[in-house]
Amino acid sequence: MSPLVYVDDQGRATREYPFNPNGSIHGLAGLCSEDGRHLAMMPHPERAFLAWQAHYLPQNMAELEVTPWMQMFQNAYSWCCR
């Protein structure tokens, strides 16, 4: 299964840079097991979980201290603490 795909400005899967930095076929950015428990992803959210680390943020996110990627790490932490 491929739950993560690099897309262009029209939302179409792409191999073209800069939308897809590695040129993966069909724009694949991540794979997961059938049951959804295992995910392998190419994008590196750890490199841009703080707003100042992001190379681009939409105008409506300009004042954020952390990016939406932070939620992924908070969810993982919460799951481990259960």
XYZ file of N, CA and C in Angstrom:
246
model
N 0.843 -1.178 0.000
C 0.000 0.000 0.000
C 0.889 1.242 0.000
N 0.419 2.282 -0.656
C 1.194 3.531 -0.704
C 0.354 4.706 -0.201
N 0.353 4.929 1.112
C -0.466 5.994 1.696
C 0.097 7.399 1.503
N 1.355 7.504 1.129
C 1.992 8.810 0.953
C 2.531 8.932 -0.464
N 2.143 10.021 -1.137
C 2.554 10.235 -2.523
C 2.943 11.695 -2.701
N 4.058 11.936 -3.385
C 4.431 13.302 -3.749
C 3.500 13.756 -4.869
N 2.962 14.970 -4.746
C 2.042 15.490 -5.761
C 2.486 16.865 -6.245
N 1.984 17.237 -7.432
C 2.277 18.563 -7.984
C 1.216 19.562 -7.521
N 1.229 20.751 -8.079
C 0.283 21.799 -7.673
C -1.170 21.449 -7.954
N -1.402 20.502 -8.850
C -2.766 20.084 -9.169
C -3.174 18.825 -8.403
N -2.329 18.361 -7.504
C -2.645 17.186 -6.704
C -2.412 15.864 -7.417
N -1.671 15.875 -8.521
C -1.372 14.654 -9.276
C -0.021 14.092 -8.850
N 0.044 12.759 -8.713
C 1.311 12.108 -8.382
C 2.356 12.498 -9.418
N 3.571 12.770 -8.953
C 4.618 13.227 -9.870
C 5.988 12.681 -9.505
N 6.847 12.586 -10.528
C 8.257 12.244 -10.339
C 9.114 13.492 -10.440
N 8.503 14.615 -10.794
C 9.231 15.841 -11.119
C 9.714 16.603 -9.885
N 10.961 17.047 -9.958
C 11.536 17.921 -8.943
C 10.991 19.331 -9.171
N 10.687 20.113 -8.197
C 10.970 19.946 -6.771
C 9.850 19.255 -5.995
N 8.738 18.944 -6.657
C 7.627 18.306 -5.941
C 8.034 16.960 -5.349
N 8.827 16.215 -6.087
C 9.296 14.904 -5.662
C 10.826 14.961 -5.641
N 11.439 15.182 -4.490
C 12.887 15.401 -4.432
C 13.741 14.203 -4.828
N 13.186 12.989 -4.808
C 14.006 11.829 -5.169
C 13.596 11.183 -6.482
N 12.553 11.688 -7.146
C 12.141 11.160 -8.443
C 11.538 9.771 -8.401
N 11.003 9.361 -7.261
C 10.444 8.017 -7.139
C 9.287 7.797 -8.112
N 9.202 6.585 -8.646
C 8.166 6.233 -9.605
C 6.783 6.363 -8.957
N 5.834 6.845 -9.702
C 4.461 7.077 -9.236
C 4.402 8.049 -8.049
N 5.475 8.770 -7.805
C 5.507 9.724 -6.705
C 5.515 9.090 -5.326
N 5.870 7.810 -5.241
C 5.820 7.116 -3.951
C 6.674 7.821 -2.904
N 6.061 8.092 -1.766
C 6.763 8.734 -0.663
C 6.720 7.870 0.592
N 5.876 6.835 0.575
C 5.784 5.961 1.731
C 5.053 4.683 1.397
N 5.348 3.656 2.144
C 4.701 2.357 1.992
C 4.228 1.904 3.356
N 3.140 1.141 3.379
C 2.711 0.596 4.664
C 2.178 -0.817 4.477
N 2.166 -1.560 5.584
C 1.668 -2.929 5.563
C 0.151 -2.910 5.384
N -0.406 -4.046 4.972
C -1.849 -4.123 4.735
C -2.662 -3.734 5.955
N -2.193 -4.106 7.141
C -2.965 -3.781 8.346
C -2.717 -2.352 8.836
N -1.799 -1.629 8.175
C -1.555 -0.230 8.520
C -0.666 0.002 9.724
N -0.149 -1.064 10.314
C 0.650 -0.907 11.529
C 2.088 -0.503 11.271
N 2.580 -0.760 10.069
C 3.980 -0.464 9.764
C 4.051 0.518 8.609
N 4.765 1.591 8.810
C 4.896 2.636 7.802
C 6.367 2.953 7.581
N 6.759 3.001 6.334
C 8.102 3.451 5.962
C 7.906 4.660 5.070
N 8.530 5.773 5.430
C 8.306 6.983 4.643
C 9.613 7.651 4.260
N 9.612 8.234 3.061
C 10.796 8.912 2.557
C 10.934 10.337 3.100
N 9.847 11.125 3.166
C 10.023 12.473 3.723
C 10.554 12.374 5.157
N 11.283 13.356 5.575
C 11.879 13.352 6.907
C 11.230 14.428 7.775
N 10.133 14.089 8.464
C 9.445 15.087 9.285
C 10.306 15.632 10.421
N 11.302 14.873 10.845
C 12.157 15.346 11.938
C 13.008 16.536 11.518
N 13.142 16.781 10.242
C 13.941 17.921 9.795
C 13.127 19.212 9.741
N 11.826 19.132 9.980
C 11.005 20.346 9.878
C 9.831 20.344 10.850
N 10.056 19.903 12.083
C 8.951 19.949 13.038
C 8.869 21.288 13.765
N 9.934 22.073 13.707
C 9.894 23.444 14.217
C 9.726 24.384 13.027
N 8.931 25.412 13.192
C 8.615 26.297 12.067
C 9.863 26.898 11.419
N 10.869 27.241 12.201
C 12.064 27.866 11.624
C 12.868 26.894 10.766
N 12.630 25.581 10.907
C 13.340 24.593 10.103
C 12.726 24.420 8.710
N 11.477 24.793 8.548
C 10.764 24.559 7.291
C 11.263 25.505 6.206
N 11.472 24.976 5.014
C 11.923 25.829 3.909
C 10.772 26.657 3.353
N 9.535 26.230 3.601
C 8.365 26.982 3.142
C 7.214 26.710 4.089
N 6.512 27.746 4.452
C 5.272 27.612 5.214
C 4.229 28.497 4.557
N 3.005 27.996 4.404
C 1.948 28.847 3.868
C 1.740 30.060 4.776
N 1.225 31.104 4.216
C 1.012 32.357 4.951
C 0.255 32.137 6.259
N -0.770 31.262 6.225
C -1.579 31.048 7.431
C -0.826 30.287 8.524
N 0.376 29.798 8.241
C 1.178 29.099 9.246
C 2.412 29.899 9.657
N 2.543 31.106 9.171
C 3.743 31.912 9.392
C 4.044 32.158 10.871
N 3.050 32.208 11.713
C 3.254 32.511 13.133
C 3.397 31.270 14.013
N 3.348 30.084 13.439
C 3.448 28.860 14.233
C 4.850 28.672 14.805
N 4.933 28.108 15.999
C 6.230 27.736 16.567
C 6.622 26.335 16.116
N 5.625 25.445 16.011
C 5.866 24.084 15.529
C 4.967 23.830 14.328
N 5.420 22.960 13.435
C 4.642 22.639 12.239
C 3.673 21.495 12.545
N 2.761 21.211 11.645
C 1.848 20.086 11.855
C 2.570 18.739 12.006
N 3.819 18.626 11.538
C 4.572 17.381 11.707
C 4.754 17.027 13.179
N 4.778 18.007 14.056
C 4.977 17.753 15.485
C 3.921 16.791 16.028
N 2.710 16.845 15.493
C 1.632 15.972 15.970
C 2.004 14.497 15.818
N 2.720 14.157 14.760
C 3.136 12.771 14.552
C 4.027 12.301 15.704
N 4.953 13.140 16.128
C 5.851 12.776 17.223
C 5.102 12.725 18.557
N 4.157 13.639 18.759
C 3.353 13.614 19.982
C 2.498 12.351 20.043
N 1.935 11.955 18.907
C 1.136 10.729 18.863
C 1.989 9.506 19.176
N 3.191 9.447 18.614
C 4.084 8.315 18.868
C 4.461 8.257 20.351
N 4.760 9.402 20.932
C 5.108 9.458 22.355
C 3.936 8.981 23.217
N 2.741 9.478 22.913
C 1.549 9.079 23.679
C 1.309 7.581 23.575
N 1.482 7.033 22.382
C 1.269 5.604 22.184
C 2.268 4.804 23.013
N 3.530 5.239 23.042
C 4.561 4.532 23.805
C 4.311 4.604 25.310
N 3.686 5.663 25.762
C 3.428 5.839 27.195
C 2.228 5.035 27.688
N 1.446 4.499 26.778
C 0.271 3.714 27.198
C 0.670 2.411 27.820
